[in-house]
Amino acid sequence: MKLFLFTLLLISGITDSRSDQFAVVGSADSVFAFAGEDVLLPCSVKPNISVVDMKVEWFRLDQEYSVVHLYEDHVDRNTEQIQSYKGRTELNHQQLQTGNASLRLSAVKVSDEGRYKCFIQSKSGSDDATIDFKVEAVGNPPVITVDGFDRSGGLHLLCESEGWHPEPDLEWLDNKGVRLSSETTETQRNTDGFSVKHTVTVHQRDGKIHCRVKMKHHMLEALISSTSNMYLYRRTSVIVISVSVVLIVIAGILIAVAVYKYREHRRLQHENSRMKSEHRRLQHENSRMKSVINHLRKLMAVNVTLDADSAHRDLIVSEDGKQVKWGHTHNRKVGGNNRFTKYLGVVGKEAFSSGCFYFEVQVKDQTVWNLGVARESAEWKSSISLSPENGFWTVSKRYEKYNASSDPLSLSMNPQRVGVFVDYKKGLVSFHDVKSMFHIYSYTGQFFIGKLYPFVCLWSLNSTPLIICDVTNEESE
Ligand SMILES: *[C@@H]1O[C@H](CO)[C@@H](O)[C@H](O)[C@H]1NC(C)=O
Ligand SMILES: *[C@@H]1O[C@H](CO)[C@@H](O)[C@H](O)[C@H]1NC(C)=O
């Protein structure tokens, strides 16, 4: 009995020395939280006296220098706090008045898991409680990779998943739910949790293989469907497959190129024959037009004879009035009140004041000339320019250059014989190269008053004649 009393005294004495006024209570069970969530680590004093004036310290039992949160002299003093808890801990100062010193921890991390001590100290005593905190983290969904084939025809599969806490189980299941044993297993631990990596070799065809990663209350699963096609090439090396793929691609390109070339060739052939037939058609059209024009030439052609009395004194007009060339005339005194005195010009004897007429002048070998028609009322004695305003409708050659009035002409040919067609009523004077039927120039929409004379003019002092051609009597080509 004495011993019992002594023991009782001793126990109560010890108890008194630890906390004569209060006891600190935590949680008998472990506290659980998922990574990323907020959690309350419970801690309070019994009886529920205020701890506002006391020191409240939370620290990790399993780490050195491990202040998680410190409240002292009425304020939070977190200069010594573990780095990873910075900004994530909170003591509710309001709740301290009712003896509630629970610590709120936000955005829980896997690394927060551990044993915590809640230590409360008054001026007269202190007490503490231990809280076991467990963190669970559900990792990423597993990923299955086909890692290749082996010689026996098996399909190598790899399943990986990371970010789990605590360590998860990984299992392979076939389509009937039968567990397949992993060939290799690998587990790594880091601050974010566990990562697992398992391999398996399957031989079955046309089946689904599951990779299941699970933790107490959570499970994530991946599925791969293997078809017999996957096994078809099991004995064929990947190199052979890729070589044949390359060959197929090259063959495809070659075929495409060949098809393209063939089509292009056909297209060109077709185009060519089309062009040929078009060419024949145009040739035919051309010769038809030529014969029509020849016919018209002969119909329209008038018999032009040059009037020697109108010719400049330095021109020699032939007896028949069909040629004119430079040279000192023998009949200088003959004729001529109305002859050209400035230009080496001459007009035809016949004038026209209605209808259509046509004549041709051979200009072969002569390098400098003018030809066309001249109005009766034009000033033949002056050196005004040979333009429609002055009563001259002509084309001219000055060595290599051709002009219509003052407009330069670009001709691809060098006319040997020039045809002049006049439609008096329509006000048209048109010039063309007789041989090629090529149009040289046309004065259109002109207004004629009085008579029009065929007109030719020389400029050079050489004796090459201009010849009026006899269109009506010439042999047909
Ligand atoms: C203690 O305080 C926290 C807030 O910090 C509160 O959420 C909790 O319910 C309180 N516990 C008790 C038992 O009153
Ligand atoms: C302490 O708890 C008792 C009941 O357990 C309650 O009646 C009292 O109001 C509480 N005191 C404070 C300050 O919260």
XYZ file of C-alpha atoms and ligand atoms in Angstrom:
505
model
C 0.000 0.000 0.000
C 2.823 2.382 0.826
C 4.538 1.429 -2.339
C 1.364 2.034 -4.281
C 0.923 5.474 -2.776
C 4.535 6.318 -3.522
C 4.171 5.213 -7.087
C 0.984 7.202 -7.440
C 2.715 10.261 -6.015
C 5.659 9.752 -8.311
C 3.464 9.480 -11.395
C 1.412 12.492 -10.455
C 4.632 14.379 -9.668
C 6.011 13.603 -13.102
C 2.728 14.539 -14.698
C 2.673 17.764 -12.764
C 6.144 18.657 -13.901
C 5.175 18.171 -17.562
C 1.920 20.055 -17.541
C 0.299 21.229 -14.438
C -2.508 23.015 -16.269
C -3.124 21.362 -19.667
C -2.522 18.444 -21.949
C -1.888 18.622 -25.715
C -4.046 16.351 -27.864
C -3.360 15.454 -31.505
C -4.889 12.608 -33.448
C -4.658 8.957 -32.526
C -5.101 7.916 -36.166
C -2.911 8.865 -39.056
C -4.073 11.859 -41.024
C -4.437 11.261 -44.780
C -4.434 13.729 -47.629
C -4.031 13.572 -51.403
C -1.204 15.462 -53.014
C -2.370 18.907 -54.057
C -5.113 19.142 -51.447
C -5.177 21.243 -48.247
C -5.090 19.476 -44.907
C -5.619 20.343 -41.221
C -3.152 18.732 -38.818
C -5.159 18.638 -35.563
C -3.739 19.838 -32.252
C -5.496 21.305 -29.183
C -5.148 21.645 -25.441
C -7.310 20.072 -22.769
C -8.911 21.802 -20.982
C -9.721 24.279 -23.698
C -7.767 27.223 -22.268
C -6.376 29.938 -24.457
C -2.891 29.370 -25.819
C -2.597 32.902 -27.178
C 0.112 33.748 -24.637
C 1.997 30.502 -25.127
C 4.583 29.221 -27.602
C 3.220 26.878 -30.251
C 5.768 24.998 -32.305
C 5.145 22.493 -35.103
C 8.121 20.492 -36.260
C 9.012 17.268 -38.036
C 10.175 14.440 -35.847
C 11.946 12.737 -38.744
C 14.050 15.717 -39.844
C 16.745 17.826 -38.253
C 16.347 21.613 -37.921
C 12.818 20.903 -38.759
C 10.623 23.872 -37.846
C 7.374 23.668 -39.771
C 5.676 26.544 -37.995
C 6.548 28.624 -34.932
C 4.210 30.914 -32.929
C 5.895 32.844 -30.116
C 5.296 36.168 -28.325
C 1.924 36.488 -30.097
C 3.330 36.331 -33.630
C 4.342 33.745 -36.249
C 8.107 33.522 -36.475
C 8.949 31.520 -39.547
C 12.493 32.606 -40.307
C 13.790 29.149 -39.359
C 11.055 27.333 -41.234
C 11.907 24.438 -43.590
C 12.099 25.854 -47.079
C 9.536 23.505 -48.593
C 6.822 24.750 -46.185
C 7.262 28.438 -47.021
C 3.901 30.107 -47.468
C 1.925 26.893 -46.983
C 1.349 26.856 -43.197
C -1.220 28.753 -41.181
C -2.206 28.909 -37.487
C -5.609 30.420 -36.868
C -4.950 33.052 -34.183
C -8.676 33.289 -33.429
C -8.774 29.574 -32.690
C -5.769 29.844 -30.356
C -8.096 31.542 -27.835
C -10.050 28.289 -27.498
C -6.941 26.131 -27.265
C -7.049 25.094 -30.941
C -3.507 25.037 -32.360
C -4.303 22.975 -35.474
C -2.019 23.669 -38.399
C -3.466 24.233 -41.865
C -1.127 22.994 -44.584
C -2.029 23.885 -48.154
C -1.088 22.238 -51.467
C 0.143 19.053 -49.898
C 3.251 17.465 -51.376
C 4.436 13.885 -51.255
C 7.429 15.117 -49.291
C 5.091 16.416 -46.522
C 4.462 12.857 -45.388
C 5.965 12.138 -41.974
C 5.621 12.413 -38.205
C 4.829 15.874 -36.815
C 5.085 17.152 -33.316
C 2.786 19.842 -31.936
C 4.632 21.379 -28.955
C 2.910 23.917 -26.660
C 4.742 25.705 -23.889
C 3.411 28.051 -21.204
C 5.427 29.874 -18.544
C 4.686 27.121 -16.076
C 4.872 24.029 -18.271
C 4.647 22.349 -21.669
C 3.192 19.376 -23.487
C 3.190 17.942 -27.003
C 1.403 15.506 -29.290
C 2.555 13.507 -32.278
C 0.586 13.427 -35.520
C 1.279 10.865 -38.207
C 0.604 12.349 -41.624
C 0.272 10.221 -44.731
C 0.146 11.587 -48.289
C -1.301 9.745 -51.218
C -0.590 10.672 -54.814
C -2.297 9.152 -57.849
C 0.173 9.042 -60.716
C -0.168 9.598 -64.437
C -2.107 7.089 -66.513
C 0.175 4.241 -67.585
C 1.546 4.157 -71.124
C 2.165 0.937 -73.030
C 4.894 0.879 -75.661
C 5.541 -1.906 -78.152
C 9.225 -2.500 -77.675
C 9.803 -5.026 -80.460
C 9.621 -8.713 -81.235
C 11.816 -11.538 -80.157
C 12.977 -14.579 -82.102
C 10.317 -16.847 -80.661
C 7.597 -14.575 -82.001
C 6.784 -12.814 -78.755
C 5.700 -9.209 -78.578
C 7.690 -7.096 -76.087
C 5.570 -4.612 -74.194
C 6.666 -1.906 -71.803
C 4.344 -0.199 -69.342
C 5.357 2.961 -67.502
C 3.686 5.239 -64.988
C 4.998 7.872 -62.605
C 3.980 10.149 -59.754
C 2.504 7.563 -57.388
C 2.596 7.589 -53.573
C 2.848 5.280 -51.784
C 4.439 2.721 -54.081
C 1.771 1.269 -56.375
C 1.332 -2.231 -57.698
C 1.681 -2.795 -61.420
C 0.206 -5.832 -63.042
C -0.268 -7.187 -66.553
C -3.524 -8.940 -67.399
C -4.543 -10.770 -70.539
C -7.969 -10.535 -72.155
C -9.345 -13.155 -69.763
C -8.153 -11.219 -66.735
C -5.371 -13.692 -66.026
C -2.365 -12.085 -64.501
C 0.840 -12.239 -66.529
C 4.094 -12.063 -64.675
C 6.307 -9.128 -65.474
C 9.704 -9.948 -66.875
C 11.522 -6.957 -65.526
C 10.368 -4.489 -62.912
C 11.851 -1.165 -62.014
C 10.758 1.276 -59.309
C 12.223 4.694 -58.675
C 11.501 7.036 -55.818
C 11.828 10.759 -56.047
C 10.249 13.818 -54.434
C 7.155 13.487 -56.599
C 6.574 9.886 -55.632
C 7.244 6.550 -57.226
C 7.648 5.719 -60.891
C 7.261 2.159 -62.082
C 8.305 0.418 -65.272
C 7.493 -3.209 -66.092
C 7.979 -5.310 -69.191
C 6.235 -8.395 -70.426
C 6.423 -10.612 -73.499
C 3.140 -11.870 -74.925
C 2.617 -14.656 -77.414
C -1.113 -14.637 -77.786
C -2.798 -13.344 -80.933
C -5.863 -11.167 -81.249
C -6.080 -10.160 -77.652
C -6.165 -7.196 -75.359
C -3.393 -6.735 -72.841
C -4.023 -4.548 -69.820
C -1.463 -2.751 -67.728
C -2.971 -1.881 -64.379
C -1.336 0.391 -61.800
C -3.098 0.517 -58.451
C -2.892 1.881 -54.953
C -5.294 1.241 -52.066
C -8.304 3.082 -53.447
C -7.090 4.091 -56.877
C -6.378 2.314 -60.071
C -5.359 3.455 -63.552
C -5.225 1.180 -66.529
C -3.920 1.141 -70.079
C -4.921 -1.230 -72.818
C -3.237 -2.438 -75.981
C -4.978 -4.504 -78.618
C -2.657 -6.857 -80.403
C -3.852 -8.245 -83.716
C -2.336 -11.073 -85.701
C -0.976 -8.435 -88.067
C 1.411 -7.439 -85.345
C 2.824 -10.961 -85.426
C 2.862 -11.308 -89.185
C 6.269 -9.744 -89.455
C 7.555 -11.266 -86.281
C 10.381 -13.048 -88.067
C 11.039 -10.168 -90.408
C 13.484 -7.649 -89.172
C 12.413 -4.057 -88.909
C 15.131 -3.140 -91.399
C 13.590 -5.357 -94.056
C 10.224 -3.755 -93.391
C 11.566 -0.259 -93.682
C 13.606 -1.143 -96.779
C 10.530 -2.539 -98.457
C 8.561 0.538 -97.433
C 11.257 2.714 -98.994
C 11.202 0.560 -102.145
C 7.433 0.808 -102.340
C 7.638 4.574 -101.967
C 10.337 4.825 -104.654
C 8.375 2.543 -106.974
C 5.315 4.701 -106.349
C 7.237 7.834 -107.240
C 8.663 6.224 -110.388
C 5.237 5.053 -111.487
C 3.782 8.501 -110.826
C 6.588 10.129 -112.825
C 6.165 7.636 -115.679
C 2.397 8.178 -115.751
C 2.917 11.922 -115.707
C 5.500 11.770 -118.516
C 3.303 9.494 -120.586
C 0.326 11.830 -120.159
C 2.489 14.832 -120.929
C 3.816 13.056 -124.017
C 0.267 12.217 -125.145
C -0.797 15.770 -124.472
C 2.086 17.175 -126.518
C 1.433 14.704 -129.329
C -2.170 15.710 -129.352
C -1.260 19.393 -129.215
C 1.235 18.865 -132.014
C -1.252 17.188 -134.335
C -3.781 19.869 -133.458
C -1.257 22.552 -134.361
C -0.417 20.748 -137.590
C -4.028 20.540 -138.646
C -4.510 24.173 -137.647
C -1.473 25.064 -139.687
C -2.848 23.157 -142.692
C -6.171 24.873 -142.213
C -4.508 28.302 -142.142
C -2.356 27.419 -145.152
C -5.461 26.395 -146.985
C -7.269 29.520 -145.822
C -4.291 31.584 -146.847
C -4.090 30.194 -150.344
C -7.840 30.567 -150.691
C -7.565 34.196 -149.544
C -4.664 34.726 -151.929
C -6.672 33.490 -154.854
C -9.608 35.675 -153.772
C -7.308 38.674 -153.448
C -5.657 37.890 -156.769
C -9.047 37.817 -158.298
C -9.963 41.093 -156.629
C -6.631 42.669 -157.646
C -7.386 41.952 -161.236
C -10.941 43.176 -160.890
C -9.978 46.383 -159.126
C -6.760 47.190 -160.972
C -6.748 50.260 -163.148
C -4.360 51.031 -165.955
C -2.091 53.768 -164.601
C 0.193 55.739 -166.903
C 2.446 58.387 -165.474
C 1.952 61.954 -166.630
C 5.349 63.245 -167.775
C 3.990 66.792 -167.706
C 3.509 66.555 -163.962
C 6.974 65.099 -163.308
C 9.780 67.047 -161.734
C 12.351 68.116 -164.305
C 14.924 65.738 -162.851
C 12.746 62.720 -163.497
C 12.630 60.675 -166.643
C 9.261 59.117 -167.432
C 9.350 56.314 -169.991
C 7.554 56.584 -173.344
C 4.744 54.241 -172.232
C 4.356 56.083 -168.934
C 5.023 52.885 -166.933
C 8.433 53.742 -165.471
C 10.051 56.715 -163.808
C 13.655 57.187 -162.790
C 16.025 59.921 -161.791
C 17.894 61.689 -164.605
C 18.005 64.960 -166.475
C 15.102 65.077 -168.797
C 15.567 65.945 -172.485
C 12.242 67.810 -172.634
C 12.961 70.220 -169.851
C 10.949 72.937 -171.447
C 7.997 70.823 -172.382
C 4.708 71.030 -170.557
C 4.236 71.968 -167.216
C 2.595 74.724 -165.489
C 1.500 72.162 -162.988
C 4.568 70.028 -162.392
C 6.420 69.113 -159.210
C 9.204 71.579 -158.584
C 10.446 70.673 -155.116
C 9.768 66.929 -154.799
C 10.930 64.399 -157.417
C 7.260 63.461 -157.835
C 4.958 62.449 -160.633
C 1.215 61.584 -160.805
C -0.793 59.373 -163.103
C -2.675 60.709 -166.082
C -6.013 59.384 -164.874
C -7.657 60.770 -161.753
C -10.451 59.148 -159.738
C -13.244 60.843 -157.848
C -15.488 57.870 -157.009
C -15.570 54.094 -156.518
C -12.559 51.904 -155.868
C -9.301 51.563 -157.711
C -6.128 49.597 -157.332
C -2.619 49.739 -158.709
C 0.780 48.241 -157.976
C 4.224 49.770 -158.043
C 7.427 47.763 -158.278
C 9.932 49.301 -155.844
C 12.516 46.532 -156.161
C 16.110 47.772 -155.662
C 15.039 51.341 -155.089
C 15.988 52.449 -151.598
C 14.244 55.793 -151.172
C 10.678 56.375 -152.349
C 7.161 57.576 -151.563
C 4.007 56.225 -153.166
C 0.269 56.466 -152.795
C -2.289 59.009 -153.969
C -2.317 62.810 -154.205
C -5.219 65.212 -154.228
C -5.581 67.406 -157.295
C -5.768 70.495 -155.165
C -2.541 69.635 -153.301
C 0.348 72.036 -153.611
C 2.705 70.200 -155.938
C 5.112 73.076 -156.175
C 5.937 73.485 -152.536
C 7.991 71.408 -150.174
C 5.238 70.922 -147.585
C 5.284 67.503 -145.949
C 3.609 64.628 -147.789
C 0.776 64.158 -145.301
C -3.017 63.697 -145.564
C -3.509 67.268 -144.269
C -1.573 68.463 -147.297
C -3.377 66.106 -149.685
C -0.898 63.191 -149.873
C -1.701 59.651 -148.643
C 1.533 57.711 -148.967
C 3.909 55.208 -147.456
C 7.623 55.816 -147.779
C 10.940 54.077 -147.559
C 14.084 55.857 -146.396
C 16.754 53.201 -146.735
C 15.808 50.638 -144.057
C 12.986 52.635 -142.496
C 9.348 52.686 -143.559
C 6.856 55.416 -142.673
C 3.205 56.214 -143.200
C 3.081 60.008 -143.225
C 5.214 60.607 -140.117
C 4.352 57.326 -138.334
C 7.164 54.791 -138.361
C 6.142 51.301 -139.537
C 7.786 48.131 -138.376
C 7.701 45.720 -141.269
C 9.009 42.192 -141.073
C 9.412 41.984 -144.844
C 11.038 44.157 -147.448
C 8.357 44.792 -150.105
C 9.393 44.418 -153.749
C 6.017 45.387 -155.053
C 3.499 47.526 -153.203
C -0.248 47.342 -153.881
C -2.337 50.486 -153.323
C -6.080 50.131 -152.870
C -8.371 53.175 -152.657
C -12.048 53.229 -151.718
C -12.966 56.823 -152.434
C -16.357 56.719 -150.729
C -15.143 55.027 -147.562
C -12.099 57.265 -147.307
C -9.701 54.288 -147.355
C -6.173 54.124 -148.723
C -4.559 50.766 -148.009
C -1.074 49.475 -148.784
C 0.160 45.890 -148.825
C 3.079 43.784 -149.919
C 1.856 42.028 -153.038
C 3.960 38.886 -152.703
C 3.143 38.053 -149.059
C -0.272 39.799 -149.032
C 1.001 41.362 -145.853
C -0.829 44.511 -144.838
C 1.533 47.496 -144.607
C -0.688 50.391 -143.621
C -4.184 51.839 -144.080
C -5.464 55.380 -143.891
C -9.076 54.956 -142.824
C -11.974 57.352 -142.352
C -10.435 59.939 -144.639
C -12.502 62.539 -146.391
C -11.706 63.106 -150.046
C -12.706 66.152 -152.067
C -12.083 66.353 -155.815
C -9.834 64.116 -157.856
C -7.236 61.689 -156.520
C -4.164 60.848 -158.594
C -1.855 57.878 -158.269
C 1.402 59.352 -157.038
C 5.022 58.219 -156.842
C 8.057 60.111 -155.705
C 11.818 59.440 -155.689
C 14.427 60.882 -153.417
C 17.689 59.346 -154.350
C 19.920 60.230 -157.210
C 20.223 56.706 -158.597
C 18.783 55.451 -161.823
C 16.719 52.544 -160.498
C 13.196 53.050 -161.825
C 9.877 52.699 -160.065
C 7.649 50.634 -162.329
C 3.871 50.717 -162.596
C 2.827 47.083 -162.874
C 0.342 45.725 -165.360
C -1.846 43.731 -163.003
C -4.669 42.833 -165.365
C -2.511 41.179 -167.985
C -0.030 39.370 -165.786
C 0.039 35.587 -165.796
C -1.684 33.916 -162.882
C 0.705 32.322 -160.431
C -9.429 24.477 -35.098
O -9.195 25.544 -35.986
C -9.368 25.263 -37.350
C -8.985 26.496 -38.148
O -7.654 26.753 -37.960
C -10.763 24.774 -37.625
O -10.923 24.465 -38.981
C -11.056 23.603 -36.805
O -12.387 23.165 -36.980
C -10.806 23.903 -35.319
N -10.953 22.666 -34.525
C -11.821 22.577 -33.518
C -11.861 21.281 -32.828
O -12.535 23.525 -33.208
C -14.496 24.804 -23.684
O -15.271 23.596 -23.839
C -16.488 23.620 -23.132
C -17.153 22.270 -23.326
O -16.220 21.289 -23.623
C -17.323 24.755 -23.679
O -18.537 24.821 -23.008
C -16.595 26.076 -23.555
O -17.332 27.108 -24.166
C -15.269 25.985 -24.219
N -14.541 27.193 -23.930
C -14.161 27.966 -24.921
C -13.378 29.197 -24.502
O -14.359 27.715 -26.118
